[in-house]
Each structure stands twice: as C-alpha cells, then as structure tokens.
Tab-separated table of C-alpha atoms and ligand atoms in Angstrom:
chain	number	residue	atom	x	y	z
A	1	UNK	CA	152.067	141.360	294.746
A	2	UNK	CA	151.454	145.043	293.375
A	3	UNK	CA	152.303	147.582	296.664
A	4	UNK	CA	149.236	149.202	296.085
A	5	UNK	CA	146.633	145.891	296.025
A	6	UNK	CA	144.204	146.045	298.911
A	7	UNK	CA	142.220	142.843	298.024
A	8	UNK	CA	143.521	140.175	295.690
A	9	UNK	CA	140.949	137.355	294.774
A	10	UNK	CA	142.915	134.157	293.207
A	11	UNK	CA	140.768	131.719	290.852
A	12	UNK	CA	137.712	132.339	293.410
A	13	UNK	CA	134.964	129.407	292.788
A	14	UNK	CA	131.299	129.881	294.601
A	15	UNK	CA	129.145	126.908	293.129
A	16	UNK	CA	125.809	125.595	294.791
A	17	UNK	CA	124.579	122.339	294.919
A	18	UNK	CA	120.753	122.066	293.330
A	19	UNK	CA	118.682	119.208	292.909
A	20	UNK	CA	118.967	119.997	289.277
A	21	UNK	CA	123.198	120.264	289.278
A	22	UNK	CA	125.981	122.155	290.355
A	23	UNK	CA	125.381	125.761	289.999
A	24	UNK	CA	128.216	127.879	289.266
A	25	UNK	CA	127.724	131.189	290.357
A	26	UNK	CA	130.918	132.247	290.503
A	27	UNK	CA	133.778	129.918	288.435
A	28	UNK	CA	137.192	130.693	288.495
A	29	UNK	CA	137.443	134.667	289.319
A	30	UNK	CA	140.364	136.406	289.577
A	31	UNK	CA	141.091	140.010	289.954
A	32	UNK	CA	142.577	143.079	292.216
A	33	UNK	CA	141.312	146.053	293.930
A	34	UNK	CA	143.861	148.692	294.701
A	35	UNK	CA	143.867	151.020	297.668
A	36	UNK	CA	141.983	154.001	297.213
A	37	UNK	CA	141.141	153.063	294.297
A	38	UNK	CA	137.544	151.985	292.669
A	39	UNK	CA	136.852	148.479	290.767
A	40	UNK	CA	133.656	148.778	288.470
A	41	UNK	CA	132.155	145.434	287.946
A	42	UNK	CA	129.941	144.877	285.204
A	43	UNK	CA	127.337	142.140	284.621
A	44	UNK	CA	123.863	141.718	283.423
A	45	UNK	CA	121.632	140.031	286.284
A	46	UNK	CA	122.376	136.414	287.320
A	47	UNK	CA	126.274	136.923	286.145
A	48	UNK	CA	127.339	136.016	289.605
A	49	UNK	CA	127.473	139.719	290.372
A	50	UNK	CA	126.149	139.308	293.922
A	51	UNK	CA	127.562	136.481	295.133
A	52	UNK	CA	130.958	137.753	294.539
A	53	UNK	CA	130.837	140.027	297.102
A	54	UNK	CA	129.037	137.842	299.504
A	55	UNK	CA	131.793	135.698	299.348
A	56	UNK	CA	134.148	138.317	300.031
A	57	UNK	CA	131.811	138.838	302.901
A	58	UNK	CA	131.718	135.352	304.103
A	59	UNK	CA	127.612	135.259	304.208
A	60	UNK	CA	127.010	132.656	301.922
A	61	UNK	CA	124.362	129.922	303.568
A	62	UNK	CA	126.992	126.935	303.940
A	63	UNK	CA	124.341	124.449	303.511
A	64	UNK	CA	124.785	123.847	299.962
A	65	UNK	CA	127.708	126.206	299.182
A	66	UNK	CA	130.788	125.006	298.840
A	67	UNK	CA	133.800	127.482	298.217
A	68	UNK	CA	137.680	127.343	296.773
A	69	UNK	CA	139.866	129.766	295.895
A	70	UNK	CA	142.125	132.905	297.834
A	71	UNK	CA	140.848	136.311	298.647
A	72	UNK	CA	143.900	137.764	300.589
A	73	UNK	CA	143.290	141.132	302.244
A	74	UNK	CA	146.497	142.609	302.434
A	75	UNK	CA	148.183	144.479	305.259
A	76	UNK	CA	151.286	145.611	306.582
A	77	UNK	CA	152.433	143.100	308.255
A	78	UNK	CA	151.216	140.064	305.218
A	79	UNK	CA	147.703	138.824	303.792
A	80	UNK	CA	144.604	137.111	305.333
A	81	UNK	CA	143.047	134.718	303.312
A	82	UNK	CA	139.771	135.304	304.094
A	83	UNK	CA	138.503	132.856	301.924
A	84	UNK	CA	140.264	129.871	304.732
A	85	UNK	CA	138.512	131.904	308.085
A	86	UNK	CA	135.689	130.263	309.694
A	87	UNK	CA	132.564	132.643	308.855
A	88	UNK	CA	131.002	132.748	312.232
A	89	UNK	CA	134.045	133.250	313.920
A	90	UNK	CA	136.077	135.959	315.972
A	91	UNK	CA	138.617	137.128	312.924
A	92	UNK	CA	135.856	137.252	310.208
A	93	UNK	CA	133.396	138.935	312.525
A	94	UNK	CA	135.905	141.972	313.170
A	95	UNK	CA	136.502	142.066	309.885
A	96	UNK	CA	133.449	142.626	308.378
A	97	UNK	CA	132.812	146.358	309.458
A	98	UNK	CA	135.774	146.972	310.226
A	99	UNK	CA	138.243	146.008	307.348
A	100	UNK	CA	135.388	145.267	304.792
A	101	UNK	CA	131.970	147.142	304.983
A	102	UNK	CA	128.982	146.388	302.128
A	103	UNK	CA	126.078	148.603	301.290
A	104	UNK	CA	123.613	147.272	298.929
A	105	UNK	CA	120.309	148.139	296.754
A	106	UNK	CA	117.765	147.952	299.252
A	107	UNK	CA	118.711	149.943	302.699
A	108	UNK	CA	115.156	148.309	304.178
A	109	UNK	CA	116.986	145.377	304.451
A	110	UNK	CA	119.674	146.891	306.083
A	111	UNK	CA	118.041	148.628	309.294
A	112	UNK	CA	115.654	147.285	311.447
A	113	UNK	CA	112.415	148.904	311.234
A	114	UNK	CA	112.358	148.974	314.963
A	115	UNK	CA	115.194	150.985	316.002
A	116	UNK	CA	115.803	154.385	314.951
A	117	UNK	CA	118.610	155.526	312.244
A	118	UNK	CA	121.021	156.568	314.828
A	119	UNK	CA	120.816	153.634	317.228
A	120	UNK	CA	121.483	151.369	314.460
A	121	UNK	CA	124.894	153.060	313.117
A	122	UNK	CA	126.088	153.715	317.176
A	123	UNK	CA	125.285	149.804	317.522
A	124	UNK	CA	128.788	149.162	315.372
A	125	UNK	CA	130.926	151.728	317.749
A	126	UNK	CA	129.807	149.404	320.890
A	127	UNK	CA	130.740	146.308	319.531
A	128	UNK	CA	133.892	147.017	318.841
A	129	UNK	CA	134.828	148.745	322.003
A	130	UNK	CA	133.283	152.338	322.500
A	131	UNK	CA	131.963	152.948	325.620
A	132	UNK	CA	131.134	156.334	326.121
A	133	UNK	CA	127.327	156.690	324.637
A	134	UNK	CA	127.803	161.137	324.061
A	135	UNK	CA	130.872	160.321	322.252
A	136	UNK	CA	128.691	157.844	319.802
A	137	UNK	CA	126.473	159.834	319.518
A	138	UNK	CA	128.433	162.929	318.440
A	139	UNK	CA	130.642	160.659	316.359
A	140	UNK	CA	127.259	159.191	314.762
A	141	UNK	CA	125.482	162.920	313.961
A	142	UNK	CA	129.072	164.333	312.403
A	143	UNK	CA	129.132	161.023	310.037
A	144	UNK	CA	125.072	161.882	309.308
A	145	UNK	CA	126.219	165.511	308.222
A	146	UNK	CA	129.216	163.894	306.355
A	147	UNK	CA	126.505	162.055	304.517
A	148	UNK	CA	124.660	164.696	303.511
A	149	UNK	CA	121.955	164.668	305.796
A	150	UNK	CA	120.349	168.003	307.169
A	151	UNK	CA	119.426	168.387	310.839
A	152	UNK	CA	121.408	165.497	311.483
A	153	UNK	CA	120.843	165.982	315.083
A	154	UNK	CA	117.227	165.646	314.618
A	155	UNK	CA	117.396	162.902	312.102
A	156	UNK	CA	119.238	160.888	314.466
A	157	UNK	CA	116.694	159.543	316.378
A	158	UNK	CA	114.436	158.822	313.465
A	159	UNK	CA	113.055	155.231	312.225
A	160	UNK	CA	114.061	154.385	308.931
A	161	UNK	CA	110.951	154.989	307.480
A	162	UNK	CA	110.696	158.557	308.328
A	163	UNK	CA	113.468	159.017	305.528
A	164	UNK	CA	113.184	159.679	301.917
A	165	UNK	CA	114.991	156.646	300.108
A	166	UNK	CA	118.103	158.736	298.816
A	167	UNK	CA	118.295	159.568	302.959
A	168	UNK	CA	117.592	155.883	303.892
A	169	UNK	CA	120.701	155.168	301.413
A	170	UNK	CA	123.267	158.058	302.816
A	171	UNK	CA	122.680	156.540	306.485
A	172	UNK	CA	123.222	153.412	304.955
A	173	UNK	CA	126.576	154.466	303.798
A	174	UNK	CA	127.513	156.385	307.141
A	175	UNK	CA	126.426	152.698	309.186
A	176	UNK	CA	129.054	151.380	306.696
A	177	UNK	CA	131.808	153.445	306.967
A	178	UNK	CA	131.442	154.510	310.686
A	179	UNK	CA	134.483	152.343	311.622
A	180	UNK	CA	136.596	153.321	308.464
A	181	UNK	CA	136.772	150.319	306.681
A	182	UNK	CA	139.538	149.653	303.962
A	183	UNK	CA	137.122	148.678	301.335
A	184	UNK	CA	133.387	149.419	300.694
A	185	UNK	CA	131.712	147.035	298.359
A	186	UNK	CA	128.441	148.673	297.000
A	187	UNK	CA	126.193	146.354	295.608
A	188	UNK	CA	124.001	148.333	293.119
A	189	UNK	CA	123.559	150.701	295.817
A	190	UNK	CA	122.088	153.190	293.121
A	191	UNK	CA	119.809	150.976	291.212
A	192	UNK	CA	116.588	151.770	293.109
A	193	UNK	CA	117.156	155.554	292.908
A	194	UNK	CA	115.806	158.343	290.704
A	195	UNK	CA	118.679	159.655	288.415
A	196	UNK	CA	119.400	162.751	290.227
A	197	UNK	CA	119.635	161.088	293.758
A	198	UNK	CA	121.793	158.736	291.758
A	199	UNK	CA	123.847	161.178	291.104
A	200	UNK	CA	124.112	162.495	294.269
A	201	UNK	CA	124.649	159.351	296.188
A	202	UNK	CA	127.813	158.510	293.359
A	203	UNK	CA	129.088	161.872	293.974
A	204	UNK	CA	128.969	161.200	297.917
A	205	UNK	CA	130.706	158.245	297.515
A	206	UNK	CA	133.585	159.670	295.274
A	207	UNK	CA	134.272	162.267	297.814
A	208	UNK	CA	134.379	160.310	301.053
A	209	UNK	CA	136.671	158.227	299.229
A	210	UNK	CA	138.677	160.903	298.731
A	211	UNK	CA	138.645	162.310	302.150
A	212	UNK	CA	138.847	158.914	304.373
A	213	UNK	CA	141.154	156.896	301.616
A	214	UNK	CA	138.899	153.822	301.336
A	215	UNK	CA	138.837	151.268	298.393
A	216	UNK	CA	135.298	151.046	296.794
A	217	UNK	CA	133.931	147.186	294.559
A	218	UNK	CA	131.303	149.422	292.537
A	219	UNK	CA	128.966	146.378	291.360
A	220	UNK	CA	126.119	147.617	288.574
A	221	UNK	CA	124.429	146.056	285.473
A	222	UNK	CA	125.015	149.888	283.916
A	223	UNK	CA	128.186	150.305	282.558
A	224	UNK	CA	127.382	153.972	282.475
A	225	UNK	CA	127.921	154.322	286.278
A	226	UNK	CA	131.150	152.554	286.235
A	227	UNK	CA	132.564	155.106	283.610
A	228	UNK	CA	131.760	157.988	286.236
A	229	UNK	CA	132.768	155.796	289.141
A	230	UNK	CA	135.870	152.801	288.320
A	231	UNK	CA	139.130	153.158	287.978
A	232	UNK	CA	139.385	149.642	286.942
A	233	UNK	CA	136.998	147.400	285.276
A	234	UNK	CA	136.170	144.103	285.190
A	235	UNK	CA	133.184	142.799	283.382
A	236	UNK	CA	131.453	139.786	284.554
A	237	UNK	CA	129.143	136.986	282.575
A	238	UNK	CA	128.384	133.635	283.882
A	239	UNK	CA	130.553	133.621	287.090
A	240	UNK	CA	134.002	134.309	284.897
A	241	UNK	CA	135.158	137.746	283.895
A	242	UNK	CA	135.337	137.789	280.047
A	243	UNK	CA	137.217	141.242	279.936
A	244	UNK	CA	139.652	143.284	282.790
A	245	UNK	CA	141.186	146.492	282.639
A	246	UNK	CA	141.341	150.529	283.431
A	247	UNK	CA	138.466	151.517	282.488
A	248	UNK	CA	139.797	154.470	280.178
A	249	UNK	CA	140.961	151.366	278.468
A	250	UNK	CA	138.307	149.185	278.125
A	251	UNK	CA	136.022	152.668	277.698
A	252	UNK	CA	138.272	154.020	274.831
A	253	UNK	CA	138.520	150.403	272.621
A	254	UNK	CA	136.264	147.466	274.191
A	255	UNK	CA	137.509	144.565	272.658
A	256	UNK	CA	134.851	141.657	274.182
A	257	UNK	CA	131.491	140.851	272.088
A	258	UNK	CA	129.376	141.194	275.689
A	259	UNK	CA	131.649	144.329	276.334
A	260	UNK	CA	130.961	146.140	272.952
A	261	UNK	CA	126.921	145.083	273.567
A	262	UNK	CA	127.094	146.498	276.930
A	263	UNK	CA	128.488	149.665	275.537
A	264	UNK	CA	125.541	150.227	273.054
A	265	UNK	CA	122.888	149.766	276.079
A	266	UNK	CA	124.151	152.943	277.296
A	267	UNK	CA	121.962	155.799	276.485
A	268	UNK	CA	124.219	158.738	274.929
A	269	UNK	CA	124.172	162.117	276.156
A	270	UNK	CA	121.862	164.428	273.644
A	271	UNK	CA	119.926	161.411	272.195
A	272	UNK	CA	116.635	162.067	270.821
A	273	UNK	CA	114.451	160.760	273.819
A	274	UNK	CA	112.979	157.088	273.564
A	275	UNK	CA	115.623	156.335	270.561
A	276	UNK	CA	115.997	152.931	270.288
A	277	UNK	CA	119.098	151.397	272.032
A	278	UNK	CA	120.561	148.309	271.437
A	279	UNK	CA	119.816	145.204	274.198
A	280	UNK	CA	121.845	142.453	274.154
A	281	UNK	CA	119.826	139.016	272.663
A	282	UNK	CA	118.828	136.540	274.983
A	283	UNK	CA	119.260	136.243	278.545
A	284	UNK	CA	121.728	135.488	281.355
A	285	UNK	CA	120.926	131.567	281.850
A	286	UNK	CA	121.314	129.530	284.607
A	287	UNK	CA	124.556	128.318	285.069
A	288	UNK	CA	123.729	124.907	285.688
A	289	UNK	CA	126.692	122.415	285.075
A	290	UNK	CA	127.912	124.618	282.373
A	291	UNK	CA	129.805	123.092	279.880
A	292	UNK	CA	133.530	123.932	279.403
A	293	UNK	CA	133.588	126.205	276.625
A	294	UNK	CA	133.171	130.278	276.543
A	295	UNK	CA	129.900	131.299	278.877
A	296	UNK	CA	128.521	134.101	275.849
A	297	UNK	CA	128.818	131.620	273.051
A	298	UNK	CA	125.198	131.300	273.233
A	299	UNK	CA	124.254	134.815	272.804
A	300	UNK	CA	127.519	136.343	271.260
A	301	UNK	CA	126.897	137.700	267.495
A	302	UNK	CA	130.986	136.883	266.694
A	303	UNK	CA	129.791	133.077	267.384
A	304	UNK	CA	132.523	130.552	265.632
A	305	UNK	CA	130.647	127.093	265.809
A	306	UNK	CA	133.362	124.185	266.648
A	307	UNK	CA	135.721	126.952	268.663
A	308	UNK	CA	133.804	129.310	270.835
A	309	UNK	CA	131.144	126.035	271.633
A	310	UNK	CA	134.216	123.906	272.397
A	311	UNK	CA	137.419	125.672	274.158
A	312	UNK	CA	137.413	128.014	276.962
A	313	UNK	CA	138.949	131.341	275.768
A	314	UNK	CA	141.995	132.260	277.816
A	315	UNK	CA	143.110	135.643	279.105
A	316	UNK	CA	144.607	137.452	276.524
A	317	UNK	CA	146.663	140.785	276.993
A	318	UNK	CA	145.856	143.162	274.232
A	319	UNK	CA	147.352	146.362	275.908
A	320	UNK	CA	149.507	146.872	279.280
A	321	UNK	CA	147.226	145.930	282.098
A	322	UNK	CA	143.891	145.614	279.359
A	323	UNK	CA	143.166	141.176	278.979
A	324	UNK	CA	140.436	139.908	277.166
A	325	UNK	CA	138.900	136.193	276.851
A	326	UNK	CA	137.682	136.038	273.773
A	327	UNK	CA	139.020	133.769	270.763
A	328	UNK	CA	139.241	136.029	268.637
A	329	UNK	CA	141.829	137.812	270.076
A	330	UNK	CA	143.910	134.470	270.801
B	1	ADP	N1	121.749	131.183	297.575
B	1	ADP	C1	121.711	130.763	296.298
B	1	ADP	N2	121.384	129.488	295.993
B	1	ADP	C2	121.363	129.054	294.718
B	1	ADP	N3	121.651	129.831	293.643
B	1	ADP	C3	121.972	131.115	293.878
B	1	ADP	C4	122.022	131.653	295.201
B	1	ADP	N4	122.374	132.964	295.121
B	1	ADP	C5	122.537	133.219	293.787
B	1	ADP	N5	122.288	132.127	293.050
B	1	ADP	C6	122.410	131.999	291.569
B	1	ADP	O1	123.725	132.399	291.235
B	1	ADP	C7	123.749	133.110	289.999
B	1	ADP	C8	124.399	134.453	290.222
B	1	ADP	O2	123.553	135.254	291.057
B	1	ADP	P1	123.925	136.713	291.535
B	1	ADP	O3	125.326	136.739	292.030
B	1	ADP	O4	122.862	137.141	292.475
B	1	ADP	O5	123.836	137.548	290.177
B	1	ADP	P2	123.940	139.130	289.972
B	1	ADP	O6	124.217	139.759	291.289
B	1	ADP	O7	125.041	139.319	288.974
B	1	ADP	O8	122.617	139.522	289.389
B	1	ADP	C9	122.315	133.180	289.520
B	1	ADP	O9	122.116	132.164	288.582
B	1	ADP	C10	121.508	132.943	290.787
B	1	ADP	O10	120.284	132.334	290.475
B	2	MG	MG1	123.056	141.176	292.345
C-alpha cells in the first residue's frame, strides 16, 4: 500500500438480483483515493456511478444485493474492510459521519422538513458524545459561517425550506463535515445548481479541503467539473472503469473511445453560444447479465467486430500511473 491511500477499493462487485437477471451495477472496481487528495469519477447516468458510493456507505437494501470485494479504510494502526462490517451495526454506524461523510444532489432528501437547519447538523454532535447543547450550538453557527452562510446565527434555527437551494446545499456540506470526516463523497452535489452557485459550492469545497485536510470522491456525469475539482480520475461505464489516472494526464492525452467522447461534450470556453457539441451515440443500457466482453463495444466508434464483442480489455499502462482498457492499446 501507497503511504498516502486513504481508501483502497479491491475488485469491488455490487450486482442485484431482478426478475429479469443479475444486474451488475458495479463489476469488478478497483481504485484509490489518497489523503487530501480529490478522485473525479466520471460516468454518464446508469454507469454504476451511485451505487459506488453507496456501497462505500454500506446503504445498499440487502434484500436483493449481494456484495464482494475489499474497500479498506486505512489508518494508523492497519485497514478496515468495510466491505466485511455488518451495515446496521456499531463499527459501520460510527463510521459513517465520522470517518466517511456523503453529500448528494438533492439536500431535500437530506433534512427533514420538520426540524430546522441547525437542529439537524447539532443532531450528529449528540450522537457521538457531545453533551453540552451552547457548545453545539456555537460549534454548529461557526461551521454555518465556514459554509458561507450569512447571519448564521439567525439561519440556524431555520427549516430547510426557508433557504435558497445553493444555502440548502452549503448546510448540507457543514451537516457532513461537522465531525471532520476523512473522506467526503459528493454525489453530483452540483448538478441541480445554476452555474454560478456551482461555482461557488466547488470553490467551497476546494477550500475546506484545504483547511480541514479531508479526502473528497467528486462523482459527476461532467467531466468539466472534475478538471476544476480531481486530482485523480477515474472514468466509469457499465460498473467497470474503462480509463484511471491524474487527471492532468488523462486531461492532456485521453486515450479511451468513451474518454475522448466525453471530452467533446464539454462546452469550450469562448464558443459561439448554442454551437453544436458532440453527444456520445446511444445510451447507457441496462446492465443486465452483461456478456463478458468490453461494456462500450456497443456504442464505441473504434468498434473491432470479433475482438472488442468477444474479450474483456485489460488494464493497460500507457504512462506512469495513466491505465487504460481498451484493445487498442493492448
Ligand atoms: N436499488 C437498485 N436496484 C436495482 N437496480 C439498481 C438499484 N440502484 C441502481 N440500480 C441500477 O444500477 C445501475 C447503476 O446505477 P447508478 O449507480 O445509480 O448510476 P449512476 O449513479 O452512474 O447514474 C443502473 O442500471 C441502475 O438502474
Ligand atoms: Mg447517480
């Protein structure tokens, strides 16, 4: 193991079971995130995005999930395989919060409608131990105006839907980092935002990275927040990653066929407005008892019938620390 690797996840497989087949959401992942560091990944929708990091979470319904693989959170003193705790119990409950926070899309689905702002972020502070309620509450209104939010003494005891969405999603961020966690994973926590707010919240998140020395899983289906955002990259179709590197790397000479189509979705600085940008054909599809060969073949326009149809591409290293599975590199 690297010294620096906070999370390691090892060959990570999340399939459910469907009345039509085996769905695998996620199939075979494997990848790094270093402390202090950020990990962009990259996907259209349905690439198994999502349920990578609710894996790494442990809130997966178990009814029809079933789950293999390592995800070893690293410490001092050895690794935790998170992926062999029991999800309802003691370890993985202290954990989440406090070792591994999430913030995601929608902050409506984070609060309760019921409670005001400021109850809900205390709430974590008395689980694991505070007592004194002036001390959570101080604690709570500093984090608000660490967050970015004005009048955080006032804002404090307002409901969630008093806020503007950009606030809903900075108190969002302060319920998720009140107890310092090691990582954040952010689960297109920018997606539902106007691109200024955007900008803000990304620039938020940069700097309290800086300042607290957290690691941040970036997940977005725009590759042009993960060049202002990753340090590393790994980009995601059908439940595998097809392509995993710094991203000044993978940035500076993309080597993939979903890679290089994901590059030309991204609208260039200075473009006439409403120019025409490249989309990717096709669509994500279900993967439903996929078959054993490279998950783009369908859609990829450097399709070799009889190879990319009938092998699954390996990992190939095409620069220190840059691998790509593609045949064509093999
Ligand atoms: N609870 C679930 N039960 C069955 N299928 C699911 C479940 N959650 C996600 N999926 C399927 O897993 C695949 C990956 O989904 P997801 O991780 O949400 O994608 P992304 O976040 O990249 O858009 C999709 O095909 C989706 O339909
Ligand atoms: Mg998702």
């Amino acid at each position: 193991m690297v010294p620096d690797v906070l999370l390691e996840v090892k060959d990570l497989h999340t399939y459910f079971e469907l009345e039509e087949g085996t769905l695998k959401a996620v199939n075979g992942l494997s990848f790094s995130i270093r402390k202090n560091r950020t990990l962009g990944i990259v996907g259209e929708s349905g690439c198994g995005k999502s349920v990578t990091a609710q894996s790494i979470m442990r809130i997966i319904p178990r009814k029809n999930s079933r789950m293999r693989g390592e995800i070893l959170l690293h410490h001092d003193f050895g690794a935790v395989d998170i992926a062999q705790l029991d999800e309802d119990g003691d370890q993985m409950r202290d954990l989440r919060g406090r070792e591994i926070a999430m913030i995601f899309q929608e902050p409506m689905t984070a609060f309760s409608p019921v409670h005001t702002v400021g109850n809900q972020i205390m709430e974590a502070l008395f689980v694991h131990g505070e007592t004194n309620k002036r001390a959570a509450r101080e604690r709570t209104i500093a984090l608000l105006d660490e967050v970015g939010i004005p009048a955080p003494e006032r804002r404090i005891d307002d409901y969630p839907f008093q806020l503007s969405g950009g606030m809903r999603q900075r108190s969002m961020i302060a319920m998720a980092i009140i107890l310092n966690p090691r990582l954040l994973i952010a689960d297109e926590p920018t997606t539902a935002l106007d691109v200024t707010i955007q900008a803000q919240i990304l620039r938020l998140m940069k700097r309290l990275q800086r300042d607290n020395g957290m690691a941040i899983m970036f997940i977005t289906h725009d590759l042009g927040v993960i060049a202002n955002m990753a340090d590393d990259v790994a980009v995601m179709y059908l439940g595998k990653i097809v392509e995993y590197g710094a991203a000044r790397q993978i940035f500076k000479d993309p080597k993939h066929p979903y890679t290089k189509g994901l590059m030309r979705s991204i609208p260039k600085f200075g473009a006439t407005e409403g120019a025409h940008l490249a989309t990717i054909k096709g669509t994500v599809p279900l993967p439903l008892d996929p078959p054993d060969a490279c998950p783009f073949a369908s859609r990829c326009s450097e399709f070799i019938p009889g190879k990319c149809d009938l092998t699954m591409p390996e990992a190939v290293t095409v620069a220190p620390g840059h691998s790509v599975n593609c045949v064509l590199y093999e």
